[in-house]
Amino acid sequence: MKVFCESVPEFQQPRLIDRGEPLAGESWSDYLIRLSEANYIPGGLGAMARLAGMTTQQLVVASPAEVLGRFGIVYPSAPCEHPLDAKVDRERVFFATFGRTLKTRICPRCLASDKIPFVRAEWGMPMSVACSRHGTLLVDTCQSCHKPLDVLRPQLLHCRCGADLRQQKSDVAERWTEKLQEVFSEAYAAQTFGTFARAHELGQEAARTCKWLAAPMEPKTQRRSYAVLDRDGFLTISDALSIRHLLIDVPRNIVASVIAEADPGKRDGFMRLNYRLGCKFFSCMQSVAEEVKRLHQPELNPDRIRAQRRSLPPVKETYGIKDLMKVTGNSYGTLLRCIDEGGIPEASYTVDLATGAKKFNIPPAVYRSIVQAMQQTDTIEAGAAQLGCSVDAMRGLVASGCVAARKLALTRFGRNRDRVCPAELRSFADFLFREAKTENGPHLERLYFSWWVPGAYNAYRCKWWRKILGAVKEKRIVLFKAALVPVALNDLYVLRSDLRNLLGARCVQ
């Protein structure tokens, strides 16, 4: 039996056989490793990156909905389920996860008791050092090879040396370490506990503080770094917190040494740390919390900081032409002509007489409407790939009115002209299955074109539609649907070689 579908170059990645959905609270990178094992793809995260046509770094920081769509998995996109903030430039990210190194942490008892073992996203947070379920410290170093657990390991439940992670021994977490973790986990539970959760900025700063306290106690060769995004949006490198930093015999001695060195005149002293972070971290060590608060300068009082922030003028949300270039894919000249012709409502720009530079002003409401329109639609080529037909057949569906298209051309010669909505393609496929497929095969009486496009009696449309109806009536076209839930757009298949002449699809095995 042969199936006809269109081969699109940009979607040459094979669809996975096992498309298991992510479990609640699962880590993004470890879900990809579990997905590779389920499909018998050796190599773990590196192999999945090669299949997706990107590097390992790009794979881990990319949008989950974008990556899973290449493998044929439908997953809703949500802002809180991305590994990175939107303002981070993916090309500049060197490490796998935000606020962490290429290392991971696990709870052996959780992995051993899981029906389907999976790594939680909360374990990878900067301040996650203990398991909230078993009350034990997380394990980040293999007890067989004494090396940190690698995110890029080929197997989910085994270290690179072959040791079973479920057999690792974990120490009982002390009360102050559990309380330290609760300070940051409870306040940001919605962001750090969800599926594919990402780290919070305050948790990253807390990890920097803990590591800074423990740095004098360990050799420089054992120090590791992680990526931190500062307030100005620049990616910097800082020390990463490890479990061993919290296993020091006398943590109060470390705090006492920090207090002794906290001279306001020193540039690298404790005074440079955020006041709010310092209070949250040292309040977990109740014996010295009050002494630490008295060390801060008066101008760092939180009440004064909040009052100063209230006095600042509100930041006005503005967008320029570069933002539109990223969203629409059009060039600078195309968008400039569009603004001159009035193609973008209320968009304007001013010219500096001295330098000749143009300063653009795109209203936020107009910018959001353009972004929403671009995100909810696809190009004709992408629609043809999703429906499983040729580009010419897709254009025929649009021209005949079977699939509604939206005009998004900013100028006459600009890009992004006809764009189709994926929901329209899904409705069209469901219509064919619902109206044409019966127990005894497709019937001509059930394929009324006016049912799909009411009031459409154009001669061109009827001529195009009569070709399909005639082929169905003569049983030269057989429609069937694959048994997949939910129904995917590529589940629309047709048989017989005559359909190739009608829709221009290519024959594949």
XYZ file of C-alpha atoms in Angstrom:
509
model
C 0.000 0.000 0.000
C 1.266 3.453 -0.861
C 0.431 6.695 0.850
C 0.677 10.083 -0.806
C 2.033 13.016 1.116
C 4.160 16.030 0.397
C 7.799 16.116 1.470
C 8.793 19.535 2.796
C 12.560 20.188 3.235
C 12.257 22.116 6.492
C 10.276 19.294 8.126
C 12.462 16.328 7.289
C 12.829 15.250 10.932
C 11.194 11.850 11.486
C 8.113 11.705 13.643
C 8.632 9.752 16.845
C 6.814 6.467 17.308
C 6.388 6.889 21.063
C 4.981 10.379 21.641
C 4.507 10.160 25.397
C 3.377 13.412 26.964
C 5.506 15.076 29.648
C 4.600 14.250 33.213
C 3.453 16.928 35.626
C 6.450 18.861 36.916
C 9.000 17.123 34.669
C 12.283 18.706 33.683
C 12.616 19.788 30.047
C 16.071 18.348 29.337
C 15.388 15.084 31.159
C 12.057 14.692 29.354
C 13.970 14.762 26.069
C 16.285 12.038 27.394
C 13.286 9.933 28.442
C 11.737 10.513 25.014
C 14.895 9.307 23.261
C 14.967 6.133 25.377
C 11.299 5.420 24.664
C 11.988 5.624 20.917
C 15.248 3.606 21.158
C 17.365 6.539 19.991
C 20.870 6.123 21.448
C 22.720 9.257 22.429
C 20.234 11.010 24.682
C 20.027 14.781 24.407
C 22.699 15.040 21.712
C 20.848 12.625 19.428
C 17.567 14.515 19.895
C 19.331 17.760 19.029
C 20.659 16.274 15.796
C 17.183 15.036 14.863
C 15.731 18.488 15.512
C 18.410 20.113 13.351
C 19.945 22.286 16.083
C 22.718 22.271 18.640
C 22.313 20.892 22.137
C 22.344 24.372 23.658
C 19.649 25.589 21.264
C 17.537 22.502 21.929
C 17.433 22.971 25.693
C 16.721 26.720 25.631
C 14.183 26.547 22.779
C 10.438 26.715 23.212
C 9.046 23.266 24.145
C 6.079 23.695 21.800
C 8.418 24.512 18.905
C 10.723 21.533 19.450
C 7.997 18.985 20.164
C 6.111 20.101 17.069
C 9.013 18.897 14.951
C 8.641 15.442 16.456
C 4.867 15.356 15.925
C 3.923 16.035 19.553
C 1.232 18.628 20.240
C 2.082 20.605 23.377
C 0.536 23.982 24.321
C 2.907 26.895 24.654
C 2.821 28.849 27.907
C 5.136 31.664 29.101
C 5.786 29.989 32.463
C 6.879 26.712 30.875
C 9.934 27.962 28.991
C 13.398 27.205 30.338
C 14.490 30.819 29.721
C 12.990 34.275 29.922
C 11.939 35.760 26.597
C 14.481 38.570 26.806
C 17.453 36.177 26.774
C 19.155 35.919 23.396
C 19.415 32.203 22.589
C 22.609 32.645 20.607
C 24.386 34.029 23.677
C 23.351 31.289 26.076
C 26.277 28.945 26.628
C 24.892 26.738 29.368
C 22.012 24.325 29.137
C 19.615 25.755 31.705
C 19.020 29.157 33.211
C 20.793 29.507 36.540
C 22.417 26.062 36.397
C 25.388 24.334 34.869
C 25.256 21.289 32.622
C 24.777 19.298 35.818
C 21.639 17.882 37.371
C 20.290 16.783 40.736
C 18.150 13.766 41.537
C 16.400 12.081 44.449
C 17.226 8.339 44.293
C 14.221 7.373 46.413
C 11.783 9.212 44.135
C 13.240 7.600 41.021
C 13.075 4.164 42.639
C 9.431 4.549 43.703
C 8.115 6.128 40.481
C 5.986 3.957 38.234
C 7.463 5.919 35.327
C 10.775 7.363 36.574
C 11.244 11.016 35.659
C 13.355 13.942 36.862
C 11.442 16.831 38.435
C 12.009 20.357 37.221
C 12.091 21.657 40.801
C 15.244 19.610 41.478
C 17.148 21.723 38.977
C 16.289 25.049 40.588
C 19.318 26.914 42.032
C 18.080 26.683 45.637
C 16.587 23.176 45.446
C 18.867 21.138 47.679
C 16.453 18.726 49.386
C 13.580 16.459 48.394
C 10.333 17.796 49.855
C 8.789 14.310 49.782
C 11.450 12.245 51.554
C 13.310 14.952 53.490
C 16.717 13.970 52.103
C 19.373 15.964 50.315
C 19.416 15.709 46.554
C 22.310 13.903 44.899
C 24.364 15.800 42.330
C 27.526 13.657 42.352
C 27.830 10.016 41.374
C 29.076 7.932 44.285
C 30.803 5.468 41.936
C 32.926 7.760 39.752
C 32.707 10.812 42.067
C 31.830 13.084 39.141
C 28.887 15.505 38.881
C 25.765 14.111 37.223
C 25.688 15.328 33.645
C 22.584 16.674 31.894
C 23.970 15.290 28.634
C 24.206 11.743 29.940
C 22.985 9.152 27.398
C 20.598 7.379 29.809
C 18.090 8.891 32.200
C 18.604 6.510 35.144
C 22.331 5.837 34.740
C 25.453 7.917 35.090
C 28.042 8.042 32.321
C 30.036 5.446 34.250
C 27.055 3.066 34.184
C 26.043 3.379 37.844
C 22.317 3.189 38.568
C 21.099 6.508 39.960
C 18.322 4.771 41.871
C 20.946 2.979 43.987
C 22.652 6.187 45.139
C 22.567 6.964 48.852
C 21.163 10.280 50.042
C 21.751 11.991 53.392
C 19.006 13.266 55.652
C 18.455 16.985 55.161
C 18.924 19.176 58.191
C 16.113 21.428 59.320
C 17.812 24.667 58.297
C 18.445 23.422 54.746
C 14.769 22.517 54.327
C 13.732 25.899 55.676
C 16.193 27.604 53.353
C 14.610 25.892 50.369
C 11.074 26.730 51.482
C 11.840 30.449 51.473
C 12.341 30.417 47.715
C 10.102 27.529 46.654
C 6.883 28.660 48.329
C 7.069 32.253 47.103
C 7.616 31.240 43.477
C 5.880 27.863 43.358
C 3.904 28.740 40.218
C 7.087 29.421 38.274
C 9.473 26.822 39.683
C 7.184 23.799 40.176
C 5.401 23.581 36.815
C 6.228 21.342 33.882
C 9.415 22.580 32.147
C 9.747 25.182 34.931
C 12.492 27.781 34.888
C 14.517 29.354 37.675
C 13.565 32.613 39.336
C 15.987 35.516 39.458
C 15.909 35.715 43.253
C 16.755 32.029 43.540
C 19.772 32.529 41.295
C 20.986 35.389 43.451
C 20.518 33.222 46.535
C 22.651 30.488 44.975
C 25.346 33.056 44.271
C 25.247 34.112 47.924
C 25.534 30.542 49.206
C 28.394 29.822 46.859
C 30.111 33.055 47.811
C 29.954 32.034 51.474
C 31.347 28.569 50.771
C 33.991 29.666 48.244
C 36.780 30.209 50.831
C 36.256 26.625 52.049
C 36.931 24.816 48.780
C 39.809 24.772 46.255
C 39.509 26.873 43.130
C 39.709 23.756 40.962
C 36.361 22.555 42.363
C 34.496 25.761 41.634
C 32.017 25.667 38.788
C 30.123 28.424 37.046
C 26.615 29.065 35.800
C 24.919 31.732 33.711
C 23.151 34.632 35.405
C 21.073 37.331 33.734
C 21.615 40.697 35.399
C 19.121 43.538 35.567
C 20.422 45.123 32.366
C 19.771 41.958 30.368
C 23.405 40.861 30.011
C 24.450 37.278 30.577
C 27.234 36.926 33.130
C 29.048 33.961 34.629
C 28.956 33.253 38.358
C 29.714 30.404 40.732
C 27.164 27.589 40.942
C 25.816 26.136 44.161
C 26.496 22.466 44.846
C 25.169 20.130 47.511
C 28.591 19.923 49.125
C 28.445 23.647 49.895
C 25.617 22.952 52.357
C 27.368 20.025 54.063
C 29.989 22.120 55.827
C 30.405 21.148 59.478
C 29.879 24.527 61.096
C 27.837 26.861 58.867
C 27.698 29.453 61.652
C 31.474 29.870 61.435
C 31.091 30.778 57.765
C 28.465 33.377 58.608
C 30.658 34.748 61.397
C 33.595 35.103 59.015
C 31.391 36.925 56.530
C 30.186 39.291 59.252
C 33.785 40.025 60.243
C 34.761 40.789 56.658
C 31.662 42.862 55.902
C 33.435 46.211 55.967
C 31.358 48.909 54.215
C 34.540 50.314 52.710
C 35.481 47.075 50.960
C 34.361 46.792 47.375
C 33.845 43.024 47.459
C 32.353 42.909 50.944
C 28.943 41.720 52.004
C 27.446 45.184 51.490
C 27.269 44.685 47.732
C 24.671 41.916 48.120
C 20.998 42.602 47.731
C 19.400 43.486 51.063
C 16.241 41.568 50.472
C 18.216 38.486 49.423
C 20.462 38.756 52.462
C 17.492 38.925 54.819
C 15.798 35.914 53.249
C 18.928 33.802 53.229
C 20.238 34.585 56.715
C 16.810 34.494 58.351
C 17.024 30.725 57.870
C 19.937 30.784 60.311
C 17.940 32.262 63.154
C 20.841 32.658 65.567
C 22.583 35.310 63.443
C 19.762 36.847 61.419
C 19.380 39.958 63.588
C 23.116 40.657 63.589
C 23.227 40.514 59.792
C 20.354 42.999 59.459
C 22.168 45.566 61.634
C 25.201 45.442 59.339
C 23.393 46.981 56.404
C 23.679 50.642 55.651
C 20.644 52.864 56.321
C 20.196 53.637 52.631
C 19.685 49.919 51.977
C 16.635 49.796 54.223
C 13.820 48.027 52.332
C 11.279 50.735 53.245
C 13.456 53.406 51.663
C 14.034 51.274 48.575
C 10.297 50.747 48.098
C 9.613 54.465 48.597
C 12.250 55.341 46.016
C 10.739 52.916 43.506
C 7.292 54.462 43.992
C 8.672 57.927 43.216
C 10.101 56.823 39.862
C 7.986 57.633 36.790
C 6.230 54.644 35.182
C 8.049 53.021 32.290
C 6.221 53.543 29.005
C 5.938 50.502 26.780
C 7.249 51.315 23.295
C 8.154 49.304 20.210
C 10.307 50.156 17.229
C 10.840 48.953 13.701
C 13.340 46.300 14.811
C 10.615 44.608 16.840
C 8.422 44.410 13.729
C 11.329 43.045 11.689
C 11.724 40.150 14.136
C 8.005 39.376 14.190
C 7.099 39.685 10.504
C 10.408 38.770 8.845
C 10.217 41.830 6.573
C 13.153 44.069 5.810
C 13.728 47.580 7.096
C 12.866 49.170 3.753
C 9.639 47.177 3.406
C 8.375 48.240 6.809
C 9.444 51.834 6.202
C 7.404 51.975 2.987
C 4.509 50.371 4.816
C 4.533 53.079 7.482
C 4.771 55.790 4.822
C 1.786 54.308 2.969
C -0.270 53.988 6.161
C -0.181 50.194 6.189
C 0.380 50.092 9.961
C -2.248 52.139 11.821
C -0.995 54.932 14.089
C 2.653 54.024 13.414
C 4.960 56.996 12.965
C 8.573 58.094 13.171
C 10.588 61.240 13.680
C 13.833 62.227 11.960
C 16.754 63.794 13.788
C 17.859 66.784 11.717
C 21.444 66.574 12.946
C 22.128 62.886 12.360
C 19.254 61.896 10.069
C 18.400 58.920 12.290
C 14.775 57.804 12.422
C 13.056 57.063 15.716
C 10.009 54.847 15.266
C 6.952 54.668 17.494
C 4.718 51.602 17.163
C 1.678 51.663 19.482
C 1.678 48.677 21.869
C -1.865 47.663 20.880
C -0.946 47.605 17.178
C 2.240 45.647 17.868
C 0.383 43.042 19.942
C -2.251 42.613 17.233
C 0.459 41.971 14.617
C 2.235 39.499 16.903
C -1.017 37.673 17.626
C -1.894 37.480 13.930
C 1.538 36.083 13.049
C 1.474 33.521 15.874
C -2.006 32.231 15.065
C -1.361 31.704 11.348
C 1.087 29.802 9.143
C 2.332 30.266 5.618
C 0.857 28.409 2.655
C 3.919 26.153 2.565
C 3.609 25.287 6.262
C -0.109 24.614 5.839
C 0.582 22.242 2.952
C 3.088 20.352 5.099
C 0.628 20.056 7.981
C -2.246 18.908 5.770
C -0.058 16.462 3.843
C -0.631 17.839 0.324
C 1.307 19.900 -2.195
C 1.634 23.670 -2.162
C -0.490 23.923 -5.327
C -3.238 21.885 -3.690
C -3.086 24.142 -0.646
C -3.477 27.191 -2.856
C -6.418 25.492 -4.548
C -8.084 24.987 -1.174
C -7.583 28.655 -0.375
C -8.769 29.839 -3.808
C -11.867 27.643 -3.675
C -12.797 28.871 -0.218
C -12.463 25.505 1.501
C -9.780 26.926 3.784
C -10.005 30.539 4.874
C -6.834 32.574 4.417
C -5.851 35.826 6.017
C -4.123 38.623 4.139
C -1.180 39.894 6.142
C 0.807 41.574 3.379
C 2.252 44.775 4.817
C 3.122 46.067 1.355
C 2.473 45.045 -2.199
C 5.825 43.346 -2.600
C 6.263 42.337 1.051
C 6.368 38.889 2.527
C 3.681 37.160 4.606
C 0.817 37.402 2.147
C -1.745 34.598 2.375
C -1.543 32.842 5.724
C -3.734 29.996 6.930
C -4.844 29.144 10.434
C -4.004 25.628 11.734
C -7.489 25.433 13.251
C -8.980 25.895 9.760
C -6.900 23.010 8.415
C -7.972 20.777 11.289
C -11.629 21.664 10.692
C -11.310 20.881 6.983
C -9.783 17.464 7.693
C -12.472 16.677 10.270
C -15.145 17.762 7.780
C -13.935 15.301 5.158
C -13.867 12.455 7.652
C -17.234 13.327 9.162
C -19.174 13.925 5.926
C -17.462 11.542 3.516
C -16.520 8.547 5.652
C -19.279 6.034 6.431
C -19.383 2.330 7.206
C -19.805 1.473 3.503
C -17.283 3.974 2.223
C -17.537 7.594 1.053
C -20.784 8.719 -0.594
C -21.280 11.581 -3.004
C -24.522 12.621 -1.298
C -22.609 13.496 1.842
C -20.078 15.748 0.129
C -22.001 18.977 -0.366
C -19.668 21.869 -0.962
C -22.266 24.367 0.308
C -22.134 22.693 3.727
C -18.564 23.772 4.126
C -18.805 27.169 2.404
C -22.449 28.338 2.612
C -23.548 30.421 -0.349
C -20.486 29.572 -2.443
C -21.718 28.856 -5.975
C -18.839 30.311 -7.924
C -18.202 28.462 -11.189
C -14.485 28.148 -10.526
C -15.112 26.705 -7.092
C -17.731 24.263 -8.342
C -15.466 23.107 -11.166
C -12.635 22.440 -8.768
C -14.955 20.709 -6.316
C -16.570 18.525 -8.986
C -13.159 16.982 -9.656
C -12.977 15.806 -6.067
C -16.610 14.626 -6.033
C -16.202 12.700 -9.272
C -13.078 10.980 -8.011
C -14.855 10.014 -4.785
C -17.926 8.744 -6.642
C -15.849 6.590 -8.983
C -13.953 5.288 -5.948
C -10.679 6.623 -7.273
C -10.150 8.407 -3.950
C -10.395 6.597 -0.628
C -10.327 8.651 2.551
C -9.238 7.223 5.866
C -7.926 8.476 9.171
C -5.134 7.083 11.355
C -6.125 5.999 14.861
C -4.420 8.797 16.772
C -5.817 10.857 19.607
C -5.928 13.802 19.282
C -6.315 13.959 15.512
C -3.210 15.458 13.948
C -3.206 17.407 10.715
C -0.952 14.872 9.024
C -3.489 12.108 9.712
C -5.334 12.949 6.469
C -4.245 10.327 3.938
C -5.553 9.362 0.521
C -5.022 6.262 -1.584
C -4.859 5.445 -5.325
C -2.549 6.979 -7.906
C -5.258 9.142 -9.495
C -5.142 11.559 -6.583
C -1.644 12.562 -7.604
C -3.051 14.082 -10.776
C -5.712 15.950 -8.818
C -3.734 17.331 -5.904
C -0.175 17.047 -7.170
C 0.987 15.056 -4.150
C 4.084 12.915 -4.367
C 4.004 9.140 -3.908
C 6.045 7.724 -1.035
C 6.234 4.286 0.545
